[in-house]
Each structure stands twice: as C-alpha cells, then as structure tokens.
C-alpha cells in the first residue's frame, strides 16, 4: 500500500499543476492554434483503464416518418452517373427503417473538462463519393488531422462554415492530392458544404474529449472508455434539434441513455 501511495504522490502533483494551469489553457484556446501546438499542451491525464465504463443508447424518432427527399444532381452528369438507377436522397431528416435516427452526434458535453487528451495521430477521413460526403457526420479532436479525399471524377470545393474556427474553402479536382486541415477550437457542429454542388453537406464535431459517437443505421451508439463520473450527454441532430441528459457512470458501469426526437 505504502509503495502504491508513493507512486501516486508525484502523479497527484502533476495533476494539481495541470488544474492550476487550466486558466491559461482557456486563454490560449482563444487563438487559432497551429497544428503543432498539440506538442506544447499539458500531458494527457492518466485514466485507469480498469475503472472505465461505457454509455450505449438508441436515438428514436417519434411520429410519422418523413419521406426521403430526393437530390436532383442534374447539373453534374458525373454525380448523376454515380447514382444511376437508384438516385440519392438527403441524409438530413432521414429516419432509419426501424424508426430510429442515423447521424446523431452523441457526445460528452460536460463532465470531462478535468481531463486532457493527446491529439490523435490517426487521421479522420472525409471522402467525397457520388457527390456526397462520407461520412455525413464526423467527430474529431481539436488539432486532429482531417484528411479530405475525393473518389469522384469531378471537381469539388470543400467549404466548412464554422462559427468559432477559421473559415476556408478549397477546390479539389479529380486526382488532386488530399487536403489536410485541423480545427483549433471546440465546435458543435461545423457545417461543410461544396461550392460546386449545393446539395452536399457534412457536419464536423470538434471536441476536446474523445467521448463521442455517431448513431448508425440502427440508431444505436456506444461511447467507450469513460472514467467514472457525472456527465451531461448531448445528442445533436441536423434537423430535429439537440437534446441533453445527465448521467452518472460508476466504475466499470455500462449505462443506457436513450434519446427520442420528434419532427
Ligand atoms: Cu462537390
């Protein structure tokens, strides 16, 4: 036991120092930080993996299921050809066959502020395929590389429209190299449009913690690796608004948090 305590003492001091610095951290986040700033940040807070829990749930939709809205891609034959025979429909407002919602961004909105996380080295890929963004909803961490590629033989123009980050737009011709970008500030959500094809839409959630998930074609989501604690869980949708719920996750506990939206 004594040995154990001695080991944790320096760790506690590090944690205390980090808490003491949190006032400064807020100030630096006001500046759009360069991608390399991650290395200068406080080291990640240790999280004991043997105590973490998880949250799972379903995003249901109550009421009459809206009809899919078809997308008219006539202005670009390349896009039309990509959906030959099937057509394409808008993902915003889409309801799954089982009466649930896909593309809800479910995230820890409050409760994880005391933790710092390393910027992931893996890229978050945003593809343009059939003149649609894939995925439609994407979560990344502040400073994480968003790797934008195109699978289409037509020119796209990627245009994120943030409120708290820097706005930009860049064209990507067929065969052009990928575009790599980072977002310096937390923001839920950044809409992304294409200046060439006005129906194209994606949403990027920029997070300070890695506790987020996007509901799938069965409406379910899972947020793993949560340290025990009290959290506010947000569920964002493009069409039906945002909801939140409070939840307490105990050590190793698996909690269920369901959300229900209406039109
Ligand atoms: Cu486009």
PDB file of C-alpha atoms and ligand atoms in Angstrom:
ATOM      1  CA  UNK A   1       0.000   0.000   0.000  1.00  0.00           C
ATOM      2  CA  UNK A   2       2.743   2.427   1.002  1.00  0.00           C
ATOM      3  CA  UNK A   3       4.576   1.771  -2.235  1.00  0.00           C
ATOM      4  CA  UNK A   4       1.387   2.430  -4.146  1.00  0.00           C
ATOM      5  CA  UNK A   5       0.861   5.764  -2.403  1.00  0.00           C
ATOM      6  CA  UNK A   6       4.430   6.853  -3.066  1.00  0.00           C
ATOM      7  CA  UNK A   7       3.926   6.160  -6.742  1.00  0.00           C
ATOM      8  CA  UNK A   8       0.790   8.246  -6.905  1.00  0.00           C
ATOM      9  CA  UNK A   9       2.147  11.211  -4.989  1.00  0.00           C
ATOM     10  CA  UNK A  10       4.166  12.700  -7.903  1.00  0.00           C
ATOM     11  CA  UNK A  11       1.234  11.922 -10.183  1.00  0.00           C
ATOM     12  CA  UNK A  12      -1.077  13.909  -7.908  1.00  0.00           C
ATOM     13  CA  UNK A  13       1.330  16.840  -8.047  1.00  0.00           C
ATOM     14  CA  UNK A  14       1.325  16.717 -11.825  1.00  0.00           C
ATOM     15  CA  UNK A  15      -2.462  16.676 -11.799  1.00  0.00           C
ATOM     16  CA  UNK A  16      -2.566  19.596  -9.374  1.00  0.00           C
ATOM     17  CA  UNK A  17      -0.202  21.540 -11.630  1.00  0.00           C
ATOM     18  CA  UNK A  18      -2.421  20.818 -14.603  1.00  0.00           C
ATOM     19  CA  UNK A  19      -5.510  22.028 -12.791  1.00  0.00           C
ATOM     20  CA  UNK A  20      -3.600  25.166 -11.842  1.00  0.00           C
ATOM     21  CA  UNK A  21      -2.787  25.795 -15.490  1.00  0.00           C
ATOM     22  CA  UNK A  22      -6.318  25.404 -16.748  1.00  0.00           C
ATOM     23  CA  UNK A  23      -6.900  29.168 -16.544  1.00  0.00           C
ATOM     24  CA  UNK A  24      -4.113  29.753 -19.064  1.00  0.00           C
ATOM     25  CA  UNK A  25      -5.338  26.996 -21.308  1.00  0.00           C
ATOM     26  CA  UNK A  26      -8.585  28.840 -21.822  1.00  0.00           C
ATOM     27  CA  UNK A  27      -6.680  31.942 -22.901  1.00  0.00           C
ATOM     28  CA  UNK A  28      -4.537  30.097 -25.451  1.00  0.00           C
ATOM     29  CA  UNK A  29      -7.586  28.421 -26.944  1.00  0.00           C
ATOM     30  CA  UNK A  30      -8.840  31.878 -27.919  1.00  0.00           C
ATOM     31  CA  UNK A  31      -6.077  31.998 -30.511  1.00  0.00           C
ATOM     32  CA  UNK A  32      -6.361  29.790 -33.571  1.00  0.00           C
ATOM     33  CA  UNK A  33      -3.517  27.463 -32.658  1.00  0.00           C
ATOM     34  CA  UNK A  34      -1.234  25.966 -35.285  1.00  0.00           C
ATOM     35  CA  UNK A  35      -1.440  22.197 -35.675  1.00  0.00           C
ATOM     36  CA  UNK A  36       1.898  21.755 -33.903  1.00  0.00           C
ATOM     37  CA  UNK A  37       0.606  23.331 -30.677  1.00  0.00           C
ATOM     38  CA  UNK A  38      -0.545  19.900 -29.508  1.00  0.00           C
ATOM     39  CA  UNK A  39       3.012  19.029 -28.503  1.00  0.00           C
ATOM     40  CA  UNK A  40       3.160  22.049 -26.194  1.00  0.00           C
ATOM     41  CA  UNK A  41      -0.051  21.130 -24.387  1.00  0.00           C
ATOM     42  CA  UNK A  42      -0.303  19.536 -20.977  1.00  0.00           C
ATOM     43  CA  UNK A  43       0.361  15.808 -20.993  1.00  0.00           C
ATOM     44  CA  UNK A  44      -2.713  13.577 -21.161  1.00  0.00           C
ATOM     45  CA  UNK A  45      -4.410  12.933 -17.844  1.00  0.00           C
ATOM     46  CA  UNK A  46      -3.878   9.316 -16.796  1.00  0.00           C
ATOM     47  CA  UNK A  47      -7.116   7.340 -16.876  1.00  0.00           C
ATOM     48  CA  UNK A  48      -7.204   3.972 -15.145  1.00  0.00           C
ATOM     49  CA  UNK A  49      -8.497   1.613 -17.854  1.00  0.00           C
ATOM     50  CA  UNK A  50      -9.656  -0.887 -15.231  1.00  0.00           C
ATOM     51  CA  UNK A  51     -12.317   1.556 -13.971  1.00  0.00           C
ATOM     52  CA  UNK A  52     -13.768   2.902 -17.205  1.00  0.00           C
ATOM     53  CA  UNK A  53     -17.373   2.380 -18.145  1.00  0.00           C
ATOM     54  CA  UNK A  54     -19.460   2.997 -21.234  1.00  0.00           C
ATOM     55  CA  UNK A  55     -22.703   4.515 -22.414  1.00  0.00           C
ATOM     56  CA  UNK A  56     -24.884   2.924 -25.040  1.00  0.00           C
ATOM     57  CA  UNK A  57     -28.243   4.006 -26.320  1.00  0.00           C
ATOM     58  CA  UNK A  58     -30.686   4.463 -29.155  1.00  0.00           C
ATOM     59  CA  UNK A  59     -31.863   7.583 -30.904  1.00  0.00           C
ATOM     60  CA  UNK A  60     -35.522   7.045 -31.642  1.00  0.00           C
ATOM     61  CA  UNK A  61     -37.894   9.126 -33.718  1.00  0.00           C
ATOM     62  CA  UNK A  62     -41.496   9.606 -32.659  1.00  0.00           C
ATOM     63  CA  UNK A  63     -44.262  10.420 -35.069  1.00  0.00           C
ATOM     64  CA  UNK A  64     -44.752   9.951 -38.747  1.00  0.00           C
ATOM     65  CA  UNK A  65     -41.615   9.059 -40.615  1.00  0.00           C
ATOM     66  CA  UNK A  66     -40.741  11.809 -43.113  1.00  0.00           C
ATOM     67  CA  UNK A  67     -40.450  10.756 -46.753  1.00  0.00           C
ATOM     68  CA  UNK A  68     -36.909  10.684 -48.148  1.00  0.00           C
ATOM     69  CA  UNK A  69     -36.114  13.872 -50.076  1.00  0.00           C
ATOM     70  CA  UNK A  70     -34.523  13.075 -53.422  1.00  0.00           C
ATOM     71  CA  UNK A  71     -31.478  15.071 -54.548  1.00  0.00           C
ATOM     72  CA  UNK A  72     -31.513  16.492 -58.076  1.00  0.00           C
ATOM     73  CA  UNK A  73     -27.952  16.188 -59.320  1.00  0.00           C
ATOM     74  CA  UNK A  74     -28.734  17.096 -62.952  1.00  0.00           C
ATOM     75  CA  UNK A  75     -26.226  19.949 -63.071  1.00  0.00           C
ATOM     76  CA  UNK A  76     -23.331  17.470 -62.938  1.00  0.00           C
ATOM     77  CA  UNK A  77     -23.610  14.307 -65.082  1.00  0.00           C
ATOM     78  CA  UNK A  78     -20.754  12.727 -63.119  1.00  0.00           C
ATOM     79  CA  UNK A  79     -22.857  12.872 -59.961  1.00  0.00           C
ATOM     80  CA  UNK A  80     -25.975  11.556 -61.721  1.00  0.00           C
ATOM     81  CA  UNK A  81     -23.991   8.643 -63.151  1.00  0.00           C
ATOM     82  CA  UNK A  82     -22.701   7.710 -59.688  1.00  0.00           C
ATOM     83  CA  UNK A  83     -26.278   7.054 -58.535  1.00  0.00           C
ATOM     84  CA  UNK A  84     -27.556   5.555 -61.788  1.00  0.00           C
ATOM     85  CA  UNK A  85     -30.779   3.631 -61.298  1.00  0.00           C
ATOM     86  CA  UNK A  86     -31.064   4.354 -57.587  1.00  0.00           C
ATOM     87  CA  UNK A  87     -30.921   8.126 -57.227  1.00  0.00           C
ATOM     88  CA  UNK A  88     -29.805   9.749 -53.999  1.00  0.00           C
ATOM     89  CA  UNK A  89     -31.652  11.375 -51.101  1.00  0.00           C
ATOM     90  CA  UNK A  90     -30.763  13.914 -48.436  1.00  0.00           C
ATOM     91  CA  UNK A  91     -29.328  12.476 -45.237  1.00  0.00           C
ATOM     92  CA  UNK A  92     -30.607  15.365 -43.100  1.00  0.00           C
ATOM     93  CA  UNK A  93     -34.003  14.394 -41.704  1.00  0.00           C
ATOM     94  CA  UNK A  94     -33.537  10.772 -42.717  1.00  0.00           C
ATOM     95  CA  UNK A  95     -35.183   8.163 -40.464  1.00  0.00           C
ATOM     96  CA  UNK A  96     -33.995   4.544 -40.361  1.00  0.00           C
ATOM     97  CA  UNK A  97     -36.310   1.666 -41.346  1.00  0.00           C
ATOM     98  CA  UNK A  98     -36.640   0.739 -37.645  1.00  0.00           C
ATOM     99  CA  UNK A  99     -37.862   4.234 -36.685  1.00  0.00           C
ATOM    100  CA  UNK A 100     -34.542   5.467 -35.334  1.00  0.00           C
ATOM    101  CA  UNK A 101     -32.239   8.276 -36.415  1.00  0.00           C
ATOM    102  CA  UNK A 102     -28.861   7.864 -38.068  1.00  0.00           C
ATOM    103  CA  UNK A 103     -26.209  10.598 -37.974  1.00  0.00           C
ATOM    104  CA  UNK A 104     -26.955  11.887 -34.485  1.00  0.00           C
ATOM    105  CA  UNK A 105     -23.764  13.157 -32.877  1.00  0.00           C
ATOM    106  CA  UNK A 106     -23.783  11.944 -29.271  1.00  0.00           C
ATOM    107  CA  UNK A 107     -21.087  13.395 -27.065  1.00  0.00           C
ATOM    108  CA  UNK A 108     -19.910  14.229 -23.565  1.00  0.00           C
ATOM    109  CA  UNK A 109     -20.921  17.854 -23.381  1.00  0.00           C
ATOM    110  CA  UNK A 110     -19.882  18.414 -19.762  1.00  0.00           C
ATOM    111  CA  UNK A 111     -18.062  16.443 -17.106  1.00  0.00           C
ATOM    112  CA  UNK A 112     -14.780  15.699 -18.874  1.00  0.00           C
ATOM    113  CA  UNK A 113     -13.207  19.173 -18.520  1.00  0.00           C
ATOM    114  CA  UNK A 114     -10.742  17.988 -15.892  1.00  0.00           C
ATOM    115  CA  UNK A 115      -9.075  15.633 -18.365  1.00  0.00           C
ATOM    116  CA  UNK A 116      -6.545  16.457 -21.066  1.00  0.00           C
ATOM    117  CA  UNK A 117      -6.141  14.199 -24.068  1.00  0.00           C
ATOM    118  CA  UNK A 118      -3.351  13.680 -26.555  1.00  0.00           C
ATOM    119  CA  UNK A 119      -4.182  14.797 -30.071  1.00  0.00           C
ATOM    120  CA  UNK A 120      -4.841  11.581 -32.001  1.00  0.00           C
ATOM    121  CA  UNK A 121      -2.193  10.786 -34.594  1.00  0.00           C
ATOM    122  CA  UNK A 122      -4.729   8.971 -36.766  1.00  0.00           C
ATOM    123  CA  UNK A 123      -6.437  10.944 -39.489  1.00  0.00           C
ATOM    124  CA  UNK A 124     -10.176  11.486 -39.629  1.00  0.00           C
ATOM    125  CA  UNK A 125     -11.041  10.789 -43.258  1.00  0.00           C
ATOM    126  CA  UNK A 126     -13.743  12.721 -45.085  1.00  0.00           C
ATOM    127  CA  UNK A 127     -14.394  11.286 -48.527  1.00  0.00           C
ATOM    128  CA  UNK A 128     -16.397  12.714 -51.408  1.00  0.00           C
ATOM    129  CA  UNK A 129     -18.079   9.898 -53.247  1.00  0.00           C
ATOM    130  CA  UNK A 130     -21.015  10.088 -55.625  1.00  0.00           C
ATOM    131  CA  UNK A 131     -21.057  13.831 -54.832  1.00  0.00           C
ATOM    132  CA  UNK A 132     -21.902  13.097 -51.205  1.00  0.00           C
ATOM    133  CA  UNK A 133     -19.707  13.454 -48.133  1.00  0.00           C
ATOM    134  CA  UNK A 134     -18.803  10.204 -46.425  1.00  0.00           C
ATOM    135  CA  UNK A 135     -19.301  10.148 -43.519  1.00  0.00           C
ATOM    136  CA  UNK A 136     -22.135  12.644 -43.270  1.00  0.00           C
ATOM    137  CA  UNK A 137     -21.295  13.342 -39.607  1.00  0.00           C
ATOM    138  CA  UNK A 138     -17.729  13.208 -38.348  1.00  0.00           C
ATOM    139  CA  UNK A 139     -16.193  13.758 -34.916  1.00  0.00           C
ATOM    140  CA  UNK A 140     -12.586  14.850 -34.388  1.00  0.00           C
ATOM    141  CA  UNK A 141     -10.459  16.221 -31.584  1.00  0.00           C
ATOM    142  CA  UNK A 142      -9.075  19.753 -31.571  1.00  0.00           C
ATOM    143  CA  UNK A 143      -5.889  19.660 -33.661  1.00  0.00           C
ATOM    144  CA  UNK A 144      -6.603  16.264 -35.228  1.00  0.00           C
ATOM    145  CA  UNK A 145      -5.867  15.915 -38.919  1.00  0.00           C
ATOM    146  CA  UNK A 146      -8.988  15.934 -41.091  1.00  0.00           C
ATOM    147  CA  UNK A 147      -7.909  14.173 -44.276  1.00  0.00           C
ATOM    148  CA  UNK A 148     -10.159  15.144 -47.181  1.00  0.00           C
ATOM    149  CA  UNK A 149     -10.103  12.920 -50.240  1.00  0.00           C
ATOM    150  CA  UNK A 150     -12.225  12.609 -53.350  1.00  0.00           C
ATOM    151  CA  UNK A 151     -13.288   9.416 -55.088  1.00  0.00           C
ATOM    152  CA  UNK A 152     -15.129  11.365 -57.803  1.00  0.00           C
ATOM    153  CA  UNK A 153     -14.039  12.250 -61.353  1.00  0.00           C
ATOM    154  CA  UNK A 154     -15.411  15.776 -60.875  1.00  0.00           C
ATOM    155  CA  UNK A 155     -14.194  18.896 -59.072  1.00  0.00           C
ATOM    156  CA  UNK A 156     -15.424  19.584 -55.548  1.00  0.00           C
ATOM    157  CA  UNK A 157     -14.960  22.670 -53.420  1.00  0.00           C
ATOM    158  CA  UNK A 158     -14.843  21.922 -49.709  1.00  0.00           C
ATOM    159  CA  UNK A 159     -16.206  24.771 -47.638  1.00  0.00           C
ATOM    160  CA  UNK A 160     -16.559  24.431 -43.836  1.00  0.00           C
ATOM    161  CA  UNK A 161     -18.706  27.201 -42.323  1.00  0.00           C
ATOM    162  CA  UNK A 162     -17.615  27.421 -38.675  1.00  0.00           C
ATOM    163  CA  UNK A 163     -18.657  29.940 -36.019  1.00  0.00           C
ATOM    164  CA  UNK A 164     -15.601  29.584 -33.773  1.00  0.00           C
ATOM    165  CA  UNK A 165     -12.945  28.310 -36.173  1.00  0.00           C
ATOM    166  CA  UNK A 166     -11.347  29.764 -39.283  1.00  0.00           C
ATOM    167  CA  UNK A 167     -13.462  29.570 -42.431  1.00  0.00           C
ATOM    168  CA  UNK A 168     -11.856  28.379 -45.669  1.00  0.00           C
ATOM    169  CA  UNK A 169     -12.751  26.785 -48.953  1.00  0.00           C
ATOM    170  CA  UNK A 170     -10.556  24.835 -51.320  1.00  0.00           C
ATOM    171  CA  UNK A 171     -11.154  23.146 -54.628  1.00  0.00           C
ATOM    172  CA  UNK A 172     -10.179  19.544 -55.216  1.00  0.00           C
ATOM    173  CA  UNK A 173     -10.008  18.461 -58.850  1.00  0.00           C
ATOM    174  CA  UNK A 174     -10.067  14.785 -59.889  1.00  0.00           C
ATOM    175  CA  UNK A 175      -6.745  13.205 -58.943  1.00  0.00           C
ATOM    176  CA  UNK A 176      -5.703  16.178 -56.810  1.00  0.00           C
ATOM    177  CA  UNK A 177      -3.836  15.379 -53.588  1.00  0.00           C
ATOM    178  CA  UNK A 178      -5.763  15.059 -50.330  1.00  0.00           C
ATOM    179  CA  UNK A 179      -6.415  18.224 -48.324  1.00  0.00           C
ATOM    180  CA  UNK A 180      -5.322  18.069 -44.689  1.00  0.00           C
ATOM    181  CA  UNK A 181      -6.787  20.507 -42.165  1.00  0.00           C
ATOM    182  CA  UNK A 182      -7.106  20.900 -38.426  1.00  0.00           C
ATOM    183  CA  UNK A 183      -9.598  22.831 -36.321  1.00  0.00           C
ATOM    184  CA  UNK A 184      -8.178  24.821 -33.421  1.00  0.00           C
ATOM    185  CA  UNK A 185     -11.296  25.172 -31.283  1.00  0.00           C
ATOM    186  CA  UNK A 186     -14.077  23.062 -29.927  1.00  0.00           C
ATOM    187  CA  UNK A 187     -17.234  23.469 -32.016  1.00  0.00           C
ATOM    188  CA  UNK A 188     -20.509  21.539 -32.264  1.00  0.00           C
ATOM    189  CA  UNK A 189     -21.111  21.293 -35.226  1.00  0.00           C
ATOM    190  CA  UNK A 190     -19.327  22.803 -38.241  1.00  0.00           C
ATOM    191  CA  UNK A 191     -21.454  22.506 -41.393  1.00  0.00           C
ATOM    192  CA  UNK A 192     -19.448  21.714 -44.521  1.00  0.00           C
ATOM    193  CA  UNK A 193     -20.766  22.490 -47.976  1.00  0.00           C
ATOM    194  CA  UNK A 194     -19.459  22.140 -51.508  1.00  0.00           C
ATOM    195  CA  UNK A 195     -19.404  25.305 -53.596  1.00  0.00           C
ATOM    196  CA  UNK A 196     -19.817  23.181 -56.745  1.00  0.00           C
ATOM    197  CA  UNK A 197     -22.738  21.010 -55.640  1.00  0.00           C
ATOM    198  CA  UNK A 198     -25.162  22.821 -53.356  1.00  0.00           C
ATOM    199  CA  UNK A 199     -26.776  19.618 -52.008  1.00  0.00           C
ATOM    200  CA  UNK A 200     -23.543  18.308 -50.494  1.00  0.00           C
ATOM    201  CA  UNK A 201     -23.458  18.599 -46.722  1.00  0.00           C
ATOM    202  CA  UNK A 202     -21.333  17.193 -43.921  1.00  0.00           C
ATOM    203  CA  UNK A 203     -21.025  18.139 -40.246  1.00  0.00           C
ATOM    204  CA  UNK A 204     -17.830  18.067 -38.237  1.00  0.00           C
ATOM    205  CA  UNK A 205     -17.899  17.997 -34.435  1.00  0.00           C
ATOM    206  CA  UNK A 206     -14.657  19.335 -32.959  1.00  0.00           C
ATOM    207  CA  UNK A 207     -14.213  18.003 -29.435  1.00  0.00           C
ATOM    208  CA  UNK A 208     -11.834  18.457 -26.509  1.00  0.00           C
ATOM    209  CA  UNK A 209     -12.542  14.915 -25.322  1.00  0.00           C
ATOM    210  CA  UNK A 210     -12.735  11.644 -27.263  1.00  0.00           C
ATOM    211  CA  UNK A 211     -16.104  10.629 -25.800  1.00  0.00           C
ATOM    212  CA  UNK A 212     -18.399  10.835 -28.781  1.00  0.00           C
ATOM    213  CA  UNK A 213     -20.156   8.604 -31.278  1.00  0.00           C
ATOM    214  CA  UNK A 214     -22.423   8.886 -34.302  1.00  0.00           C
ATOM    215  CA  UNK A 215     -25.635   6.852 -34.398  1.00  0.00           C
ATOM    216  CA  UNK A 216     -25.738   4.272 -37.152  1.00  0.00           C
ATOM    217  CA  UNK A 217     -28.307   2.736 -39.472  1.00  0.00           C
ATOM    218  CA  UNK A 218     -29.920   1.006 -36.470  1.00  0.00           C
ATOM    219  CA  UNK A 219     -29.999   4.242 -34.445  1.00  0.00           C
ATOM    220  CA  UNK A 220     -27.625   2.954 -31.796  1.00  0.00           C
ATOM    221  CA  UNK A 221     -24.443   4.450 -30.412  1.00  0.00           C
ATOM    222  CA  UNK A 222     -21.729   3.496 -27.935  1.00  0.00           C
ATOM    223  CA  UNK A 223     -19.330   5.768 -26.081  1.00  0.00           C
ATOM    224  CA  UNK A 224     -16.488   3.743 -24.584  1.00  0.00           C
ATOM    225  CA  UNK A 225     -13.672   4.347 -22.138  1.00  0.00           C
ATOM    226  CA  UNK A 226     -15.486   6.778 -19.847  1.00  0.00           C
ATOM    227  CA  UNK A 227     -13.838   7.346 -16.472  1.00  0.00           C
ATOM    228  CA  UNK A 228     -16.335   7.167 -13.586  1.00  0.00           C
ATOM    229  CA  UNK A 229     -18.089  10.494 -13.133  1.00  0.00           C
ATOM    230  CA  UNK A 230     -21.092  12.730 -13.681  1.00  0.00           C
ATOM    231  CA  UNK A 231     -21.686  13.708 -17.277  1.00  0.00           C
ATOM    232  CA  UNK A 232     -24.025  15.694 -19.467  1.00  0.00           C
ATOM    233  CA  UNK A 233     -24.595  13.830 -22.710  1.00  0.00           C
ATOM    234  CA  UNK A 234     -25.608  15.853 -25.750  1.00  0.00           C
ATOM    235  CA  UNK A 235     -27.360  14.393 -28.785  1.00  0.00           C
ATOM    236  CA  UNK A 236     -27.168  16.683 -31.811  1.00  0.00           C
ATOM    237  CA  UNK A 237     -29.174  16.205 -34.982  1.00  0.00           C
ATOM    238  CA  UNK A 238     -29.120  18.344 -38.122  1.00  0.00           C
ATOM    239  CA  UNK A 239     -32.901  18.511 -38.439  1.00  0.00           C
ATOM    240  CA  UNK A 240     -34.576  17.714 -35.117  1.00  0.00           C
ATOM    241  CA  UNK A 241     -32.534  19.862 -32.756  1.00  0.00           C
ATOM    242  CA  UNK A 242     -30.326  18.911 -29.827  1.00  0.00           C
ATOM    243  CA  UNK A 243     -31.149  17.260 -26.518  1.00  0.00           C
ATOM    244  CA  UNK A 244     -29.169  16.556 -23.397  1.00  0.00           C
ATOM    245  CA  UNK A 245     -29.339  14.220 -20.444  1.00  0.00           C
ATOM    246  CA  UNK A 246     -27.370  13.875 -17.250  1.00  0.00           C
ATOM    247  CA  UNK A 247     -25.878  10.538 -16.327  1.00  0.00           C
ATOM    248  CA  UNK A 248     -23.604   9.158 -13.621  1.00  0.00           C
ATOM    249  CA  UNK A 249     -21.232   6.424 -14.679  1.00  0.00           C
ATOM    250  CA  UNK A 250     -19.770   4.324 -11.876  1.00  0.00           C
ATOM    251  CA  UNK A 251     -16.585   2.271 -12.117  1.00  0.00           C
ATOM    252  CA  UNK A 252     -16.892  -0.287 -14.947  1.00  0.00           C
ATOM    253  CA  UNK A 253     -20.554   0.580 -15.261  1.00  0.00           C
ATOM    254  CA  UNK A 254     -22.474   0.255 -18.527  1.00  0.00           C
ATOM    255  CA  UNK A 255     -25.244   2.819 -18.657  1.00  0.00           C
ATOM    256  CA  UNK A 256     -28.054   3.123 -21.171  1.00  0.00           C
ATOM    257  CA  UNK A 257     -29.042   6.614 -22.321  1.00  0.00           C
ATOM    258  CA  UNK A 258     -31.792   6.769 -24.932  1.00  0.00           C
ATOM    259  CA  UNK A 259     -32.994   9.861 -26.753  1.00  0.00           C
ATOM    260  CA  UNK A 260     -36.309  10.438 -28.544  1.00  0.00           C
ATOM    261  CA  UNK A 261     -36.789  13.171 -31.159  1.00  0.00           C
ATOM    262  CA  UNK A 262     -39.898  14.497 -32.845  1.00  0.00           C
ATOM    263  CA  UNK A 263     -40.365  16.405 -36.049  1.00  0.00           C
TER     264      UNK A 263
HETATM  265 CU1  LIG B   1     -18.922  18.801 -54.780  1.00  0.00          CU
END
